Amino acid sequence: MSPLLRTALQVFLSLLFAPFAWGLIRFLKSQLSGRSGVSPFVSYAQIIAGFRKENLIPPMSSWAFTGTPYVVLAASVFLVFSLPLMTLGGWASPFSQFLVFIGVLALADTFRIFGAIDAGGVIGGMGASRQMVITALSLPTLVLIFSAYALKAGTTTIDGMLMSGLTPFGQPFLLLVVIAFILIALAENGRYPVDNPETSLELTMIGEALTFSYSGPYLAMLEYAAMIRLLVFMMLLANMIFPFGLLLPNGSFQSILVMILCTLLKISIAAGLTALLESTIAKMRFYRLQEYLASAFFIALAGLALVLVTEQIL
Amino acid sequence: MNAFSPENLLSIAFLGTFICGFVCLLSPLRHADRLSLALLTFFALMGSVAAGVVAFGGKTALVLPVFVQSLPFFFHMTLGLDRLSAIFFVLINVTAATCALFGLRYLTKHAYLYHARPTGFHFAAALFGFQGILLSTTLIGFLFFLEITALATFFLVMSSRSAPSRSAAFKYFLVMQVSAGALLAGLFMLADGGVLGSFSSLSVIVGTLSPIRLTVASLCLLLGFALRSGLAPFHGWIKSVEEVAPTHVLPLLTLANILVSVYLFLRTVLFPLHGAPVWLSFALIACGLITGALGALLGGVSEKMKEIVSYDTIKNSGVMFALLGTALLAAQLSLSALANATLLALFLLIFSHTFIKAGLLLAAGVVTDETHALSLEGMGGLARRMPRLSVLFAILALAVVGLPPSGAYLSAWAFTEAILQEALVIPVLYGSLFTLTLSALFFTSGLSLFTAVKLFSGAFLGRPCSLGAENASEPANGYLLPILALTLLGSVTGVFSPQIFSVLGVGALIKNAGTFYPAFVFGASSFAPAGFFVIFLLILVLVIAFGLLFASTSKRRMQAPWNGGEPLTPRMEYSATAFASPLRYFFRFFLALRPRRVMTVTALVTTNPWFTSKAFRHEAEPAWHKALAPSFWKAQKVLSGVLFGLQTGNVQVYVAMMLLTLTACILFAL
């Protein structure tokens, strides 16, 4: 199967599974708290309904408000286009470099913040300020995480890192890297303990505050982009720990089926663990996040130092 | 010789710049100042084209014709360009040309504030000095032009004749003279007293010097570079100068000085001085990283627009010197691949930063002008009032922090690739040092992203927070065109950098990736910025098309956001100060020494804690300033006032001052 076809398949499946992954976490959280919860597939209806609604535009807003949903969604689509989520050696694998990944994440975050502030409301600015601090402090940690991985794998493309077959089981130092990645993934996707994605309390909002002034199709686009981003992090983490079930360059028709099944399995496990985590821990106060983000930074730095030392001394 | 040969064009441009100043000062024409700026634009561009032949073309060097060098005021110095100086010549001259173009409108509009003729003369003299620095092939020539520049820019800083501008000018003058003295002393020692010799002779002499002399010379040079490029703790002058100087000369005052420092470092230290003490590399890396982090952090918590931009300049200066230190260390350790890659990263940053920051400085000047506000607290909502400028500003702000595919991003990419490929094959101590440098640089980048977002969103988004912001309108084309030109140049140097750098002698690191566009290549990794740009743009177009086809994006209604039951006013909006409060809280220990706001709360009755009297105090001057140097600052204010009195427009006074400062410098160095 050609690289272009495999990449197209990955993009299609990622865009298809993203609302499911989001809905599954919500469903499992409800189950864990003793409620029946809504079906995981309601997310699809939510997005489609959003696309059909009317847009409410704040009178003081500018091109930044209307342009934001497009840029944020395009950034998310670029991530599923370039990263090795379901296939290795895809057509856009040269762009799976970790600095491109981090740069595109930063671009999306920046525009989300622009959109929130441009509405001129009382909540958007507060959320923007908080999100900006999280972004500013978590992106350097992501660089350290992938630098440690890259040192060991000998390549800076995430595609190449996964191809190298390194796992935390075979390389214990990667355990630190994976822990730091989990911490940052939770922060970047606005999950517990950093943020509550389902809160209706304005004063504690971070991610929700950014989309507070959006409605209709623009809100649907932003929510869809957030779902895709969550799927990206889930799949990257799953592939870092279990780099199997990925479609390879010489993959057959059967391997496509295996890949789809493995992807669904990975999504289910990641969603289950996220739901479990969110049901068992409390949200952290915002002004304690410095400890959380600093911990992630130093864990990643320790991972990096461990690679340097183990590779050169041992 | 062909009349349009690069040598002739360069000579005409150089002498033309010199003459422009006198046209502005002495011409009886009514609009001589405007004519001078227009001519300056022309000559700067002409000079860029001639230097471009060496920088990007087949020629390896240019020497000015003998008749130019034998002119009396050049003292028979050899003047010419090689590839290194030609690159810097192009950067400074293109930036100066756009600034002069901007100045055409700026000086007309601000005729009440600036004397157009002396300002035009000083501008031309400063550019002439910078051109001369790059054309000099001898140490003494370099120092001669350095003094011309220092003097001309000194008067430019105090163009507005206000007390703060005089104070800033004096501070600037002091910094430049001490820097020149330190550089002169360092170069004297390196050249073993023979300052009439050429730069190329340095590497021969350096090998014969004793370790003590080499160490002292390195210390002097480090001090000179740190002062001139605003490394911590000597960064104060950049902030004070950018706050008071006329907008159109800001890029020359700050960026050109930093560029000259980097150029001189490459010329005198990196290339001939591989045998320099290793501590010099460590010191440079440490100074660079501390300056970078300090600039990014202080930028994040500042509220004044020009102050934020200044801190970003300081941050970038720090990053450049951290890269220079790394390149020097790599060269000392004989890691040629790492040294070359770090130099590539440095040049990518320099190219991008020069144009982007110049654009940002000009745009910030326009915004403060249009809104009559210095602080972000008095701006807001400008994206609706000036949509074209807001788009340019957004591009500039995002490019300056290094989002892909900007030049700053590529610089970070190249540096990361080089470090990660070398870290495991060098001793673990150095490997750790390089990776720590990398971590610190990305930590700085994260903070810098915060600053850029705050800068753009505070000024352009949300509601107008003052009458000035409410009544602001799109600036005239005379302002927009130079900013547009710099934005385009900054973007092109990022997106098409492999093409540009393939002609700059780093062809080995670039290849045709085959699939997309020419790419930078390190080992197995490659990155094609144009390819990334095209793909992202295509995806964006597809998403927009999807939105137009399948979503009801055209169904829209104006509706103010939810306001919690209260009418929404700009004062209720999240302010720029509040935006930075998490950052201020997270880094409170590092920010303890800077100017601060103090709220004193006194209980009015003992029985009820809610009845209080609140007093607010803003300590504009840091505590250590007040404690350590009150008399020094008073004296400098008096002295700056005296020096201001000399700004008469009289050429003889300028020449006398130049000779005086040159003599003082030589005495200091000796």
Coordinates of C-alpha atoms in Angstrom, one line a residue, chain A residues 50-64 66 69-71 73-75 77-78 81 91-92 94-95 97-101 103-104 106-107 110-111 113-115 117-126 128-130 132-133 135-137 139-140 143-144 146-148 150-152 154-157 202 212-213 217-218 221 286-290 293 297 301 304 307-309 311-313, chain B residues 381 383-385 387 390-391 394 398 403-404 409 412-413 416-417 419-429 431-432 435-436 438-439 442-443 446-447 449-450 452-453 456-458 460-464 515-516 524-528 531-532 535-536 539-540 543-544 546-548 550-564 568 572-574 578-583 585-588:
Chain A
G50 CA -23.3 22.4 16.1
F51 CA -22.5 22.8 12.4
R52 CA -26.1 23.5 11.7
K53 CA -26.7 26.1 14.3
E54 CA -26.4 29.9 14.1
N55 CA -23.2 31.7 14.9
L56 CA -23.3 34.3 17.6
I57 CA -20.6 36.9 17.0
P58 CA -19.5 39.4 19.7
P59 CA -19.9 42.9 18.3
M60 CA -16.4 43.9 19.4
S61 CA -14.6 41.0 17.8
S62 CA -12.3 41.0 14.7
W63 CA -10.8 38.6 12.2
A64 CA -9.0 36.9 15.1
T66 CA -13.6 34.3 13.2
P69 CA -11.7 28.0 14.6
Y70 CA -10.3 27.4 11.2
V71 CA -6.6 27.7 12.2
L73 CA -9.0 22.8 13.3
A74 CA -6.4 22.9 10.6
A75 CA -3.6 22.5 13.1
V77 CA -5.8 18.0 11.1
F78 CA -2.1 18.6 10.3
F81 CA -1.8 14.0 8.9
W91 CA 3.7 10.1 3.2
A92 CA 4.1 13.1 5.6
P94 CA 9.3 13.8 7.4
F95 CA 7.0 16.3 9.1
Q97 CA 9.6 15.8 13.7
F98 CA 8.9 16.5 17.4
L99 CA 9.6 20.2 17.0
V100 CA 7.0 20.5 14.2
F101 CA 4.5 18.7 16.5
G103 CA 5.3 24.1 17.0
V104 CA 1.9 23.2 15.6
A106 CA 1.8 26.1 20.1
L107 CA 0.2 27.7 17.0
T110 CA -2.0 30.7 20.5
F111 CA -5.0 31.1 18.2
I113 CA -6.1 32.4 23.2
F114 CA -6.5 35.1 20.5
G115 CA -10.1 34.0 19.9
I117 CA -9.6 37.4 24.3
D118 CA -11.0 38.9 21.1
A119 CA -14.6 38.2 22.3
G120 CA -14.0 40.9 24.9
G121 CA -15.9 39.0 27.6
V122 CA -15.1 38.6 31.2
I123 CA -14.3 34.9 31.2
G124 CA -12.3 34.5 28.0
G125 CA -9.4 36.7 29.2
M126 CA -9.1 34.8 32.5
A128 CA -6.6 32.8 28.1
S129 CA -4.1 33.9 30.8
R130 CA -4.2 30.5 32.5
M132 CA -1.1 30.6 28.1
V133 CA 0.9 29.9 31.3
T135 CA 1.3 26.3 27.3
A136 CA 4.4 28.3 27.9
L137 CA 5.6 26.0 30.7
L139 CA 6.0 23.1 25.7
P140 CA 9.7 23.1 26.9
V143 CA 11.0 19.2 24.0
L144 CA 12.9 17.5 26.8
F146 CA 11.2 13.9 22.9
S147 CA 14.8 14.9 23.1
A148 CA 15.4 12.0 25.5
A150 CA 15.4 11.1 20.1
L151 CA 18.8 10.6 21.8
K152 CA 18.1 6.9 22.3
G154 CA 18.9 8.3 16.9
T155 CA 16.2 10.3 15.1
T156 CA 14.1 13.4 15.8
T157 CA 11.1 12.2 13.8
E202 CA -16.7 30.0 35.2
F212 CA -16.9 30.4 26.2
S213 CA -18.0 33.1 23.7
P217 CA -20.3 26.0 13.8
Y218 CA -17.3 27.8 15.3
M221 CA -15.0 23.3 15.0
F286 CA -4.5 26.8 39.5
Y287 CA -1.8 28.4 41.7
R288 CA -0.4 25.0 42.5
L289 CA 0.1 24.1 38.9
Q290 CA 3.6 25.5 39.0
L293 CA 4.4 21.6 35.6
F297 CA 9.9 19.4 33.6
L301 CA 15.1 16.4 32.5
L304 CA 17.2 13.0 29.5
V307 CA 19.9 8.6 28.7
L308 CA 23.1 10.6 28.5
V309 CA 24.6 8.8 31.5
E311 CA 24.6 5.6 27.0
Q312 CA 28.0 6.9 27.8
I313 CA 29.0 5.4 31.1
Chain B
G381 CA -9.6 46.4 20.1
A383 CA -7.7 44.8 15.2
R384 CA -11.1 46.2 14.2
R385 CA -9.7 49.7 13.9
P387 CA -7.1 45.4 10.4
S390 CA -3.1 43.9 13.0
V391 CA -2.5 41.1 10.5
A394 CA 0.3 39.1 14.4
L398 CA 4.3 34.9 16.0
L403 CA 6.5 29.3 15.4
P404 CA 7.0 27.2 12.3
Y409 CA 11.9 28.2 14.5
A412 CA 15.9 26.2 17.1
W413 CA 15.4 23.1 14.9
T416 CA 18.4 20.9 18.4
E417 CA 19.3 18.5 15.6
I419 CA 23.0 18.9 19.8
L420 CA 21.0 15.6 19.7
Q421 CA 23.3 14.1 17.1
E422 CA 26.5 15.0 18.9
A423 CA 25.5 14.6 22.6
L424 CA 26.2 10.9 22.8
V425 CA 29.6 11.0 21.0
I426 CA 31.2 13.6 23.2
P427 CA 32.3 13.4 26.8
V428 CA 29.3 13.2 29.1
L429 CA 30.1 16.5 30.8
G431 CA 27.0 16.4 26.4
S432 CA 25.1 17.4 29.5
T435 CA 21.6 19.5 26.4
L436 CA 21.1 21.8 29.4
L438 CA 19.1 23.4 24.8
S439 CA 16.6 23.0 27.7
F442 CA 13.4 26.2 25.0
F443 CA 12.4 27.3 28.5
G446 CA 8.1 29.2 26.1
L447 CA 8.2 32.4 28.1
L449 CA 5.6 32.8 23.5
F450 CA 3.7 34.1 26.5
A452 CA 4.2 37.6 22.2
V453 CA 0.7 36.5 22.8
F456 CA -0.6 41.2 20.4
S457 CA -3.8 40.3 22.2
G458 CA -3.4 43.1 24.7
F460 CA -5.2 44.5 19.2
L461 CA -7.9 42.2 20.6
G462 CA -10.9 42.7 22.8
R463 CA -12.4 46.0 23.6
P464 CA -10.8 49.4 23.2
T515 CA 9.3 15.1 -2.4
F516 CA 8.8 18.7 -1.6
A524 CA 18.9 11.3 8.7
S525 CA 16.7 14.3 9.6
S526 CA 15.5 16.9 7.1
F527 CA 13.1 19.8 7.2
A528 CA 11.6 21.7 4.2
G531 CA 6.9 22.2 2.1
F532 CA 5.5 22.6 5.6
I535 CA 0.9 21.7 3.3
F536 CA -0.4 23.6 6.3
I539 CA -5.1 22.0 5.0
L540 CA -6.2 25.4 6.1
V543 CA -10.9 23.3 6.4
I544 CA -12.2 26.7 5.3
F546 CA -15.4 22.5 4.6
G547 CA -16.7 25.2 6.8
L548 CA -18.2 27.1 4.0
F550 CA -21.0 22.0 5.4
A551 CA -21.3 24.3 8.3
S552 CA -23.7 27.2 8.5
T553 CA -21.0 29.7 9.1
S554 CA -22.8 32.4 7.1
K555 CA -25.8 32.3 9.6
R556 CA -24.6 34.8 12.1
R557 CA -26.0 37.2 14.6
M558 CA -24.3 39.9 16.6
Q559 CA -24.5 39.1 20.3
A560 CA -22.4 40.4 23.2
P561 CA -20.9 37.7 25.3
W562 CA -22.5 36.8 28.7
N563 CA -21.6 39.5 31.2
G564 CA -22.7 38.0 34.5
L568 CA -19.7 45.0 30.2
M572 CA -14.2 44.7 33.4
E573 CA -12.1 43.1 30.7
Y574 CA -9.2 41.0 31.7
A578 CA -3.9 40.5 35.1
F579 CA -3.0 38.4 32.1
A580 CA 0.6 38.2 33.4
S581 CA -0.4 37.6 37.1
P582 CA 0.0 33.8 37.0
L583 CA 3.5 34.3 35.5
Y585 CA 3.2 34.5 40.8
F586 CA 5.0 31.5 39.4
F587 CA 8.3 33.4 39.1
R588 CA 7.9 35.7 42.1

